[in-house]
mmCIF file of C-alpha atoms in Angstrom:
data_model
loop_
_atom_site.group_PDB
_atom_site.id
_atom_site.type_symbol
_atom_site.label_atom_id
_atom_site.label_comp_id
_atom_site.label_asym_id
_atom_site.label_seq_id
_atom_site.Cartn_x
_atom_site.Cartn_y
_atom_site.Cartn_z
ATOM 1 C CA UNK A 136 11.792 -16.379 9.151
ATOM 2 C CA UNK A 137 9.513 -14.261 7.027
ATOM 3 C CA UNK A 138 10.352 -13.577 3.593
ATOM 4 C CA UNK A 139 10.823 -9.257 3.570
ATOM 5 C CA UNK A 140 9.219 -8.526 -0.343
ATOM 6 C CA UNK A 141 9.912 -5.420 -2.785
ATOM 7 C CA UNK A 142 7.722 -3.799 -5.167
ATOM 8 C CA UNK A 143 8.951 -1.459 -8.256
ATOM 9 C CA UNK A 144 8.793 -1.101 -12.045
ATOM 10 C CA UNK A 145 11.001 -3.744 -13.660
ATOM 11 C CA UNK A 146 10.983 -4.557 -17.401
ATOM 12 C CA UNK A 147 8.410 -4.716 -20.269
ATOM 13 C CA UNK A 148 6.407 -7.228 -21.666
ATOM 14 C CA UNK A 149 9.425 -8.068 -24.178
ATOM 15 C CA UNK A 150 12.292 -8.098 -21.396
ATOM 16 C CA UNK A 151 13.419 -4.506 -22.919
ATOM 17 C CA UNK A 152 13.704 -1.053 -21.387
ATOM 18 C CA UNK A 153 11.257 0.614 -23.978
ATOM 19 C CA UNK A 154 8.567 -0.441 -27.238
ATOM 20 C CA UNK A 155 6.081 -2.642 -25.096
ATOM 21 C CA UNK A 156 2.534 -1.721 -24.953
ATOM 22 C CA UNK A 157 1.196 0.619 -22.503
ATOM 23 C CA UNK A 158 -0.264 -1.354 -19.048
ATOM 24 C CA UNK A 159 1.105 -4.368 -17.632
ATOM 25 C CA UNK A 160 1.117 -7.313 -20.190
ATOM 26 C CA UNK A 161 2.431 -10.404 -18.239
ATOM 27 C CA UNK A 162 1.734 -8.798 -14.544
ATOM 28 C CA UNK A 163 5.597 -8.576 -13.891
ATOM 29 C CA UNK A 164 6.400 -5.369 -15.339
ATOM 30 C CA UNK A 165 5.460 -3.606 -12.251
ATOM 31 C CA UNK A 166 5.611 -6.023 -9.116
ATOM 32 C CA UNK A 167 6.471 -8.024 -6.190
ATOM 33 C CA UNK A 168 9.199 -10.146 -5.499
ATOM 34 C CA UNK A 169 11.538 -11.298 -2.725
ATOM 35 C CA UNK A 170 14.231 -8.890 -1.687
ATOM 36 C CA UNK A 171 17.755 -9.680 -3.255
ATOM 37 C CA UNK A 172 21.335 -8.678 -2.407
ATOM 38 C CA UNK A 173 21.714 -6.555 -6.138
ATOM 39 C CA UNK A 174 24.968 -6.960 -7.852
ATOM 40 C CA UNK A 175 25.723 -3.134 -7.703
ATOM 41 C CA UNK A 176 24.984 -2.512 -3.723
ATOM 42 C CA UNK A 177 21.960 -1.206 -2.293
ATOM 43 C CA UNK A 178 22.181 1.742 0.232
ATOM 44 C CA UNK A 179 19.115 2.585 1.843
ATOM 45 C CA UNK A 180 17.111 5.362 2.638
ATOM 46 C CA UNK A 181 14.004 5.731 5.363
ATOM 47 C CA UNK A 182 11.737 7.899 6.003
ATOM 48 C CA UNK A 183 11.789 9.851 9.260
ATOM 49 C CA UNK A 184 7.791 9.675 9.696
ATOM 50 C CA UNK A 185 6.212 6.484 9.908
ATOM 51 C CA UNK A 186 3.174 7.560 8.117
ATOM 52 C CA UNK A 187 5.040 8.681 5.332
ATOM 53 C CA UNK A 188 6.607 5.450 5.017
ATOM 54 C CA UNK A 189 3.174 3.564 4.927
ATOM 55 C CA UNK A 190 2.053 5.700 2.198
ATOM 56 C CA UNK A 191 5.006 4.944 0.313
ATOM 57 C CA UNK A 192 4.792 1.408 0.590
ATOM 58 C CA UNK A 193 1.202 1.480 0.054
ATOM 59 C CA UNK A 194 0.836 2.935 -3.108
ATOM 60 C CA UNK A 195 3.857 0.647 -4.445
ATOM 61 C CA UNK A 196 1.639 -2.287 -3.272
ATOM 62 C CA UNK A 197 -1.520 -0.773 -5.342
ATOM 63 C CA UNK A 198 0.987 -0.003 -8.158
ATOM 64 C CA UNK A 199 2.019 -3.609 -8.674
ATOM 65 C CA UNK A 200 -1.589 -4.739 -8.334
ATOM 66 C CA UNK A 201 -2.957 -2.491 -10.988
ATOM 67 C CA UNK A 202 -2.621 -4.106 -14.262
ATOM 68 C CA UNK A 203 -3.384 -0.905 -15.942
ATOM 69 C CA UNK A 204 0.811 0.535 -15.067
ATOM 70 C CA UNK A 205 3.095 -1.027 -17.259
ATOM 71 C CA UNK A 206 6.755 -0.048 -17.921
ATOM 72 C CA UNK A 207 8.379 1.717 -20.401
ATOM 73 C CA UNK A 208 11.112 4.019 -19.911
ATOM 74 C CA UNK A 209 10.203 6.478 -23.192
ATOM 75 C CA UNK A 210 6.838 6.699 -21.233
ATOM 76 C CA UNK A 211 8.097 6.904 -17.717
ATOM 77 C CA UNK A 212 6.631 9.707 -16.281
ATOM 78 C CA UNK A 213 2.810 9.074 -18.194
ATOM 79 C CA UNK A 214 1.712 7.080 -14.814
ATOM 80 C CA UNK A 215 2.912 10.662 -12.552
ATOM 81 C CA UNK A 216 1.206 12.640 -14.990
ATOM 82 C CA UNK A 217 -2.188 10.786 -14.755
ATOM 83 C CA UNK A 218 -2.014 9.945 -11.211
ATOM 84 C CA UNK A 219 -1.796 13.771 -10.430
ATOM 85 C CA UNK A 220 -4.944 14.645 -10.365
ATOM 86 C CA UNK A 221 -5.482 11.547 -8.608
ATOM 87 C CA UNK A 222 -3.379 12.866 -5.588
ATOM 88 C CA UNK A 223 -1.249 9.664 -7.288
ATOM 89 C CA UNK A 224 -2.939 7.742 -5.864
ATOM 90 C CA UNK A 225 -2.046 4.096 -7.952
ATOM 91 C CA UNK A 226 -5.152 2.178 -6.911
ATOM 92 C CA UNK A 227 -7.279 5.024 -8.848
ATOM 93 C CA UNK A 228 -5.248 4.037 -12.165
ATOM 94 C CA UNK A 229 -7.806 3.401 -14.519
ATOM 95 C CA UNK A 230 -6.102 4.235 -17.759
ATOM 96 C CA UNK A 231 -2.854 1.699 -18.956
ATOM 97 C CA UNK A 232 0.533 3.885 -18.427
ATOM 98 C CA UNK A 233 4.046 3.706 -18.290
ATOM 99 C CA UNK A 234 6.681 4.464 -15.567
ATOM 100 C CA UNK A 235 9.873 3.046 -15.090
ATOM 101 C CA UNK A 236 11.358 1.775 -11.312
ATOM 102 C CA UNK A 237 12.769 5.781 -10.309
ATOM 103 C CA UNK A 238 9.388 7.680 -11.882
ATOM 104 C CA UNK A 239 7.805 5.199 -9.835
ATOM 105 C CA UNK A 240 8.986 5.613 -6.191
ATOM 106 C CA UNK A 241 8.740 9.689 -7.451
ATOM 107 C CA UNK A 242 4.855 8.775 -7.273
ATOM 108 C CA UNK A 243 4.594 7.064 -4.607
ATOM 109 C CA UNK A 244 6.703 9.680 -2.575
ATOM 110 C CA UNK A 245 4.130 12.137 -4.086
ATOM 111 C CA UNK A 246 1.227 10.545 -2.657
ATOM 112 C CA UNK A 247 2.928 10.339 0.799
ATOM 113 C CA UNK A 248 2.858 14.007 -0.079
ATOM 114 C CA UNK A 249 6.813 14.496 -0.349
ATOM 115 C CA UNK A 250 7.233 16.351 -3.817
ATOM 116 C CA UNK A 251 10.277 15.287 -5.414
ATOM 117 C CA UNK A 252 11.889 16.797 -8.479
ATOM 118 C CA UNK A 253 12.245 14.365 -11.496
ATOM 119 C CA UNK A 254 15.244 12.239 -10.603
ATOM 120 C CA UNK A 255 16.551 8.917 -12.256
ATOM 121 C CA UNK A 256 18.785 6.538 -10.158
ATOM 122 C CA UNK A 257 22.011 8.318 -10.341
ATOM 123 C CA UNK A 258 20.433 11.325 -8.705
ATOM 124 C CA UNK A 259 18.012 9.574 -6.290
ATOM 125 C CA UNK A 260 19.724 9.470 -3.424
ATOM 126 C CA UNK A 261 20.230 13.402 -3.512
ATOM 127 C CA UNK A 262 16.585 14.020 -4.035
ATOM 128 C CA UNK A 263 15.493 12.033 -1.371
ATOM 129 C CA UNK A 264 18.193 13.181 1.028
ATOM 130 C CA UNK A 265 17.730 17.150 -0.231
ATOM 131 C CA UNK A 266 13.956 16.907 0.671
ATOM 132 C CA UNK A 267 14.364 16.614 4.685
ATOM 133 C CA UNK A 268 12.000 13.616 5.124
ATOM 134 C CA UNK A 269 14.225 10.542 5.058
ATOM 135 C CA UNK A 270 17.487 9.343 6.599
ATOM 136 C CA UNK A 271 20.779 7.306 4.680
ATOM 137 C CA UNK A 272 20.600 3.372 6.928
ATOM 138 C CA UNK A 273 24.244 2.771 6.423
ATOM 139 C CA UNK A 274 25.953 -0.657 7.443
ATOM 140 C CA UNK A 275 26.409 -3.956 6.429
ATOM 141 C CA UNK A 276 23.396 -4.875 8.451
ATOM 142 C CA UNK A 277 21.016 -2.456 6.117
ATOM 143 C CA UNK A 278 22.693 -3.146 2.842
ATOM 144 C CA UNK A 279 23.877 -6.556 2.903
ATOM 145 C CA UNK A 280 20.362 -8.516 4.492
ATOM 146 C CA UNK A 281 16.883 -7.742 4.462
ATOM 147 C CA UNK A 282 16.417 -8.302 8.835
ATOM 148 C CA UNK A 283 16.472 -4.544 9.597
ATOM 149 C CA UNK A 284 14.799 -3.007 6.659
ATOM 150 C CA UNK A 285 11.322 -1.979 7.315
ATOM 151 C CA UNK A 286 8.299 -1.009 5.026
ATOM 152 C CA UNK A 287 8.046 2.159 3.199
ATOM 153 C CA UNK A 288 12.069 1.403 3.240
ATOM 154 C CA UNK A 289 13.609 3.030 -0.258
ATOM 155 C CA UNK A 290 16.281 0.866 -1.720
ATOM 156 C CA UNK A 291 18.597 2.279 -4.794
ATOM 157 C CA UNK A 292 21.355 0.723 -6.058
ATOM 158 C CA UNK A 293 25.057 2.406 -5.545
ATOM 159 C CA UNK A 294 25.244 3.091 -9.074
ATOM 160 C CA UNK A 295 22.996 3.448 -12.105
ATOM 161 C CA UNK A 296 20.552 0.607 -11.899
ATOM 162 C CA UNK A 297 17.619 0.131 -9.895
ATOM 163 C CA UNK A 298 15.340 1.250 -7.366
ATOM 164 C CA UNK A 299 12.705 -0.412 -5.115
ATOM 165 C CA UNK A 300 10.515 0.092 -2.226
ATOM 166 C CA UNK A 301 10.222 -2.389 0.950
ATOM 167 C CA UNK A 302 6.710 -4.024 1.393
ATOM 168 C CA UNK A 303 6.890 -5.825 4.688
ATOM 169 C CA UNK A 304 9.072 -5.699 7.662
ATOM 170 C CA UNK A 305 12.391 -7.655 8.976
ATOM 171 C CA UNK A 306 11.778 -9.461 11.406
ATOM 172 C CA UNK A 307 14.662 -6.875 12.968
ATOM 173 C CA UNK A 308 12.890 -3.512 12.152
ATOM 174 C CA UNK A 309 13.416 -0.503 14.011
ATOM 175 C CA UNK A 310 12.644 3.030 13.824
ATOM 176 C CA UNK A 311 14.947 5.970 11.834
ATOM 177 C CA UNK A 312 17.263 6.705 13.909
ATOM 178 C CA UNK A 313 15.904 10.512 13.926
ATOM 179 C CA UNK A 314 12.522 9.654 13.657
ATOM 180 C CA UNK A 315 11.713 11.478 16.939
ATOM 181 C CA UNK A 316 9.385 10.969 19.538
ATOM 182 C CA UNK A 317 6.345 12.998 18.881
ATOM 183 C CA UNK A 318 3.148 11.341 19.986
ATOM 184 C CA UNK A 319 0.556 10.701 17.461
ATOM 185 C CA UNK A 320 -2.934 12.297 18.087
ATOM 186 C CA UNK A 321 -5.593 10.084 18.946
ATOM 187 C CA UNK A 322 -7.393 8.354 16.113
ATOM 188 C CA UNK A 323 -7.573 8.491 12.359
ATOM 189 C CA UNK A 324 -7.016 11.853 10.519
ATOM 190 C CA UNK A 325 -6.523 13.408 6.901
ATOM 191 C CA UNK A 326 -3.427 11.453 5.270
ATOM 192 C CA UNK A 327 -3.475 7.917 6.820
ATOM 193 C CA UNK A 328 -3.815 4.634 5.136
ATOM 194 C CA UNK A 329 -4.744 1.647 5.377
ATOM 195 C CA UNK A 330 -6.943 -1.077 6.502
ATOM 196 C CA UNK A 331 -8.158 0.990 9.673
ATOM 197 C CA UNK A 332 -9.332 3.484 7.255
ATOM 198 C CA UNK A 333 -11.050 1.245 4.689
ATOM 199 C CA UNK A 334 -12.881 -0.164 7.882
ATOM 200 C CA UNK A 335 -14.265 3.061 8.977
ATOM 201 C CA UNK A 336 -15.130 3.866 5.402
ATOM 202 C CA UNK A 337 -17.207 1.032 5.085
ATOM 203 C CA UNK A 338 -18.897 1.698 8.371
ATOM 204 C CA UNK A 339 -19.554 5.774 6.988
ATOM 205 C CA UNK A 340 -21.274 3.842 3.907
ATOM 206 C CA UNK A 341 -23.528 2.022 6.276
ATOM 207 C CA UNK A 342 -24.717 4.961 7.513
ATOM 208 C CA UNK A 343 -25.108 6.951 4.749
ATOM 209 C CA UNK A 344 -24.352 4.992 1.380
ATOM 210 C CA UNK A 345 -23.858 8.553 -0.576
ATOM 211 C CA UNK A 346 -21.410 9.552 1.650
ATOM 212 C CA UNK A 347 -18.104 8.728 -0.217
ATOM 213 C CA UNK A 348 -19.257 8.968 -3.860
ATOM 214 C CA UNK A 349 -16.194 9.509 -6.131
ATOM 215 C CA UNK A 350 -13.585 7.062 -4.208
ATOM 216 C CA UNK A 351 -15.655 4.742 -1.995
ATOM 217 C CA UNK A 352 -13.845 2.701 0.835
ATOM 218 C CA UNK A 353 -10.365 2.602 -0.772
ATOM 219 C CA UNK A 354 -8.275 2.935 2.535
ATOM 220 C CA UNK A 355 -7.432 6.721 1.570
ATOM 221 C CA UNK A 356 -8.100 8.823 4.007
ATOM 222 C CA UNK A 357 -8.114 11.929 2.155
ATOM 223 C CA UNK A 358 -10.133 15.141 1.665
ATOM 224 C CA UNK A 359 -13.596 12.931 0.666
ATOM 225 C CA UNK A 360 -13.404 10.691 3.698
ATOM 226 C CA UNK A 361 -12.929 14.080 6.005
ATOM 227 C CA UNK A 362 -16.331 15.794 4.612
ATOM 228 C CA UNK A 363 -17.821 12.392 5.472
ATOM 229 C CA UNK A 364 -16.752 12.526 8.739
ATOM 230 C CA UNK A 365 -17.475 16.026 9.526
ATOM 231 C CA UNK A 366 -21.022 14.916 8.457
ATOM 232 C CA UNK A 367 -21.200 12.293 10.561
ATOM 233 C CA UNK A 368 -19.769 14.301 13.846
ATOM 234 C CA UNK A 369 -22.345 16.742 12.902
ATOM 235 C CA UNK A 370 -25.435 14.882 12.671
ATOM 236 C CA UNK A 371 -24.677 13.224 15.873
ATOM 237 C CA UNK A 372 -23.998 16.608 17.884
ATOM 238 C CA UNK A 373 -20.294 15.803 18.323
ATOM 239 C CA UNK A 374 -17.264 18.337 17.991
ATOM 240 C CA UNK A 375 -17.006 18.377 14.521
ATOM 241 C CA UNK A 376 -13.233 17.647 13.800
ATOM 242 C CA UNK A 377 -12.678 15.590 10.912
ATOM 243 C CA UNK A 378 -11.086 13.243 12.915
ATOM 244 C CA UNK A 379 -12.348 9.799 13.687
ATOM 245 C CA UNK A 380 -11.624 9.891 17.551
ATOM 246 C CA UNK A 381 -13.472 7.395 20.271
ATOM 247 C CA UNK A 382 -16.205 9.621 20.244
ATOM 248 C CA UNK A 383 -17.050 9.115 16.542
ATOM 249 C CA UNK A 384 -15.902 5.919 16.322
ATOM 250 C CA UNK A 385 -18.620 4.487 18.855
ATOM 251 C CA UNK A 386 -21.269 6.826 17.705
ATOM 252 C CA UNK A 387 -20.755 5.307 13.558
ATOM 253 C CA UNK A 388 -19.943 1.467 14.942
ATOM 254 C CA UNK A 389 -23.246 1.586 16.755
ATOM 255 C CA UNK A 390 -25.261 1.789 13.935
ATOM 256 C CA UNK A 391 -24.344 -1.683 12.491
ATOM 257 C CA UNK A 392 -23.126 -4.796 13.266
ATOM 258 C CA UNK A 393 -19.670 -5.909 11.207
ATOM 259 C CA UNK A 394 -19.278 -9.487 9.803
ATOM 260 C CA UNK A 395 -16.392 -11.928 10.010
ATOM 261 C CA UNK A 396 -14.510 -14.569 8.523
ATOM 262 C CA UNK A 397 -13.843 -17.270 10.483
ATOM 263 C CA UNK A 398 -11.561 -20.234 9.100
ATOM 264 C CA UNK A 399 -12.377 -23.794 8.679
ATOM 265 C CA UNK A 400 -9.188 -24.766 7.818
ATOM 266 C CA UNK A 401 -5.419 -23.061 8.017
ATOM 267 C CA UNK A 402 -5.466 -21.131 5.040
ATOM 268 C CA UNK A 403 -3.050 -19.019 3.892
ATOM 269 C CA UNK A 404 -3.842 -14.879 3.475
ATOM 270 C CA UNK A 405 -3.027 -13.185 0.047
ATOM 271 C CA UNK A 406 -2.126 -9.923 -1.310
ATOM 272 C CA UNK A 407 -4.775 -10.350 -3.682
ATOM 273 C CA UNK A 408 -7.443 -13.188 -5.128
ATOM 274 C CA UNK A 409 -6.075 -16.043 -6.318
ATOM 275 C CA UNK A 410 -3.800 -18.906 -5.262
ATOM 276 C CA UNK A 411 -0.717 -17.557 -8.043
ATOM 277 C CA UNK A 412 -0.592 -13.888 -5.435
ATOM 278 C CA UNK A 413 1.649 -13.895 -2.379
ATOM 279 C CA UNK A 414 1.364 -15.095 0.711
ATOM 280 C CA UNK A 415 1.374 -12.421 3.370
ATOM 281 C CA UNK A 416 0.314 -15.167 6.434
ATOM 282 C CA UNK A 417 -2.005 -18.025 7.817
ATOM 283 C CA UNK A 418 -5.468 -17.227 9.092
ATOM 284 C CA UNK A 419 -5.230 -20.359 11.506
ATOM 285 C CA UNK A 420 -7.891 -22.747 11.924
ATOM 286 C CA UNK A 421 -11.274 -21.565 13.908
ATOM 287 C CA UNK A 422 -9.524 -17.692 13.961
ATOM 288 C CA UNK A 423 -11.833 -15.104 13.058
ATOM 289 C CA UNK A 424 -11.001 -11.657 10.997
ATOM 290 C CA UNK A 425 -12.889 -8.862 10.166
ATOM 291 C CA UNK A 426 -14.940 -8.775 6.661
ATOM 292 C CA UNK A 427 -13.973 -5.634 4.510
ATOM 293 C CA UNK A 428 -17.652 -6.337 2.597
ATOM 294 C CA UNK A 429 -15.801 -7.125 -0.817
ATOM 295 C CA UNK A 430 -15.635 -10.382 -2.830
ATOM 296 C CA UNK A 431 -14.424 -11.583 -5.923
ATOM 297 C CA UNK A 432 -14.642 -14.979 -7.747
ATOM 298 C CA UNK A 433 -11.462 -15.956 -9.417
ATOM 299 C CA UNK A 434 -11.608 -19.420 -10.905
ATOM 300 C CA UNK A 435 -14.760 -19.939 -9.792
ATOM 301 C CA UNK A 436 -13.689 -19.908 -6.237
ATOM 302 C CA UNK A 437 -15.097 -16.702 -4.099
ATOM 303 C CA UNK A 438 -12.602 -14.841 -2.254
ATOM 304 C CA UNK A 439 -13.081 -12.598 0.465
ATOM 305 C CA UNK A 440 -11.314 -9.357 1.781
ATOM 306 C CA UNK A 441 -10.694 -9.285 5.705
ATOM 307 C CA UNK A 442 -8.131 -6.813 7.824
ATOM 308 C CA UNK A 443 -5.053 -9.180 8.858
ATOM 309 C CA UNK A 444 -2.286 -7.983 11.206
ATOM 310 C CA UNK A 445 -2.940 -4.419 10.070
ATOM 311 C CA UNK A 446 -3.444 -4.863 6.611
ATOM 312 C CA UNK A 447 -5.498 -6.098 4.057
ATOM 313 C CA UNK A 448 -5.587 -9.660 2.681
ATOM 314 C CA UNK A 449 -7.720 -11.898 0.841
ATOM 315 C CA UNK A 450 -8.309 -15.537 1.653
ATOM 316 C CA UNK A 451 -10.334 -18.753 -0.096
ATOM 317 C CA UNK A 452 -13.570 -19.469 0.677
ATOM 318 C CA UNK A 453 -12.710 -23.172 0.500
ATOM 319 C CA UNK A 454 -11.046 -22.716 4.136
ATOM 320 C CA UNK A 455 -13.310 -19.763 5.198
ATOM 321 C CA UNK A 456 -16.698 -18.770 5.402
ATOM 322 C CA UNK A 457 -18.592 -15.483 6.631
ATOM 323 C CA UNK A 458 -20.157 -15.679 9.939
ATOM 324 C CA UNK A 459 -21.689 -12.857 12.281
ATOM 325 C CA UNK A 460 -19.813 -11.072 14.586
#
């Protein structure tokens, strides 16, 4: 059964609420860990769009792997105020901040573009609730175990405590229960996330390698990536859309041909470089993924990014190597 994670802002660098230096000392003052029944009760909230609820859980994920957020609760809200202009976004953190675990998921709402009033634990469940985008899960079977919670799932304790946001689905996941059924257009548009959108961005780049100069592939698709591809539609003589439909995708994966990873041994995928990060899955023997064109050498072992099961991971080059498609 796979382990269902949590990200959010925990403690600082001295196990205290407040006095530790700004940025993430000991990389557990704003990160992962493996969902746990909290003493005080969780109750559960989710959002009613799916897309929201991948931004949500995406920007946690880039909040816990950016060493420059730290916590401190006398600083909480110096991560929301820097990650503004940012369209808080918490990959483009370059500056070490402070949040604490409720200032937090405010950001990370934010940058699923649900604007939330400043709120602290008691008052969470209110805010969330007032703003029209999420439902209350109630039940043992939301609460009490992690089979049915889903990513982008908000988790706050029953009283004054804590607050956390799902990473990864149970293996029982299911939709809100008002979620609706509203198809979704055709291909990628302004506001998605993900490794979908870091693949087309790398593709853009390929064609033109000016096209995405402030943010670069970085999985946002956001108002940068849209000019790019309103370029794109209208150098090739297609309806110019922003939207990376069939047409456009064809026309830009034409141009060049994408690399892969194949493995040489089972090797396990990782949230980020290095064998300490978590395990997200196994890229099997002989199985091929996509390249995302990025490495990094971490104890002098190069790692390499690839798109698994819809998201990003990085595996060893010790049980992988890059091959052409």
């Amino acid at each position: 059964m796979a382990t269902v994670y949590v990200g959010s802002a925990r403690i600082d660098e001295n196990g205290k609420a407040s006095g530790g230096r700004a940025g993430d000392q000991t990389g557990r003052e704003v990160s992962t860990q493996a969902w746990y029944k909290h003493s005080k009760g969780w109750r559960v909230f989710r959002a009613k769009s799916a897309q929201v609820a991948e931004k949500i859980a995406q920007d946690m994920q880039w909040a816990c792997d950016n060493k420059h957020i730290g916590y401190d609760q006398g600083g909480r809200l110096t991560l929301y105020n820097i990650s503004k202009p940012l369209d808080f976004n918490c990959k483009k953190i370059e500056t070490d901040c402070e949040t604490d675990c409720s200032a937090l998921v405010r950001v990370c709402c934010a940058y699923a573009g649900i604007d939330l009033p400043n709120f602290r634990t008691p008052t969470e469940p209110e805010a969330l609730l007032n703003s029209g985008a999420f439902v209350e899960l109630t039940g043992s079977k939301y609460t009490d175990q992690s089979l049915y919670l889903g990513r982008g799932d908000i988790l706050v304790t029953r009283t004054q405590g804590h607050t956390v946001v799902v990473l990864n689905n149970g293996s029982k996941a299911e939709p809100a229960p008002d979620a609706g059924t509203k198809p979704v257009p055709e291909g990628l548009h302004y506001g998605d996330v993900g490794s979908a959108v870091t693949v087309m961005q790398r593709a853009l780049l390929l064609w033109d390698d000016k096209c995405l100069p402030r943010y670069g592939a970085d999985g946002d698709f956001g108002s940068e990536t849209e000019k790019a591809v309103k370029a794109f539609q209208t150098v090739k003589g297609l309806p110019v859309t922003g939207v990376y439909d069939q047409a456009t995708r064809a026309a830009l994966t034409s141009i060049g041909k994408p690399e892969h990873i194949i493995a040489t041994g089972d090797v396990y995928v990782r949230s980020a470089p290095g064998t300490g990060n978590r395990e997200i899955g196994i890229l099997k023997n002989g199985k091929t993924a996509l390249y995302q064109n990025e490495k990094r050498t971490v104890d002098s072992r190069d790692w390499y990014l690839i798109e698994f099961d819809g998201q990003n991971g990085w595996v060893s080059s010790k049980y992988a190597k890059l091959v052409d498609a």
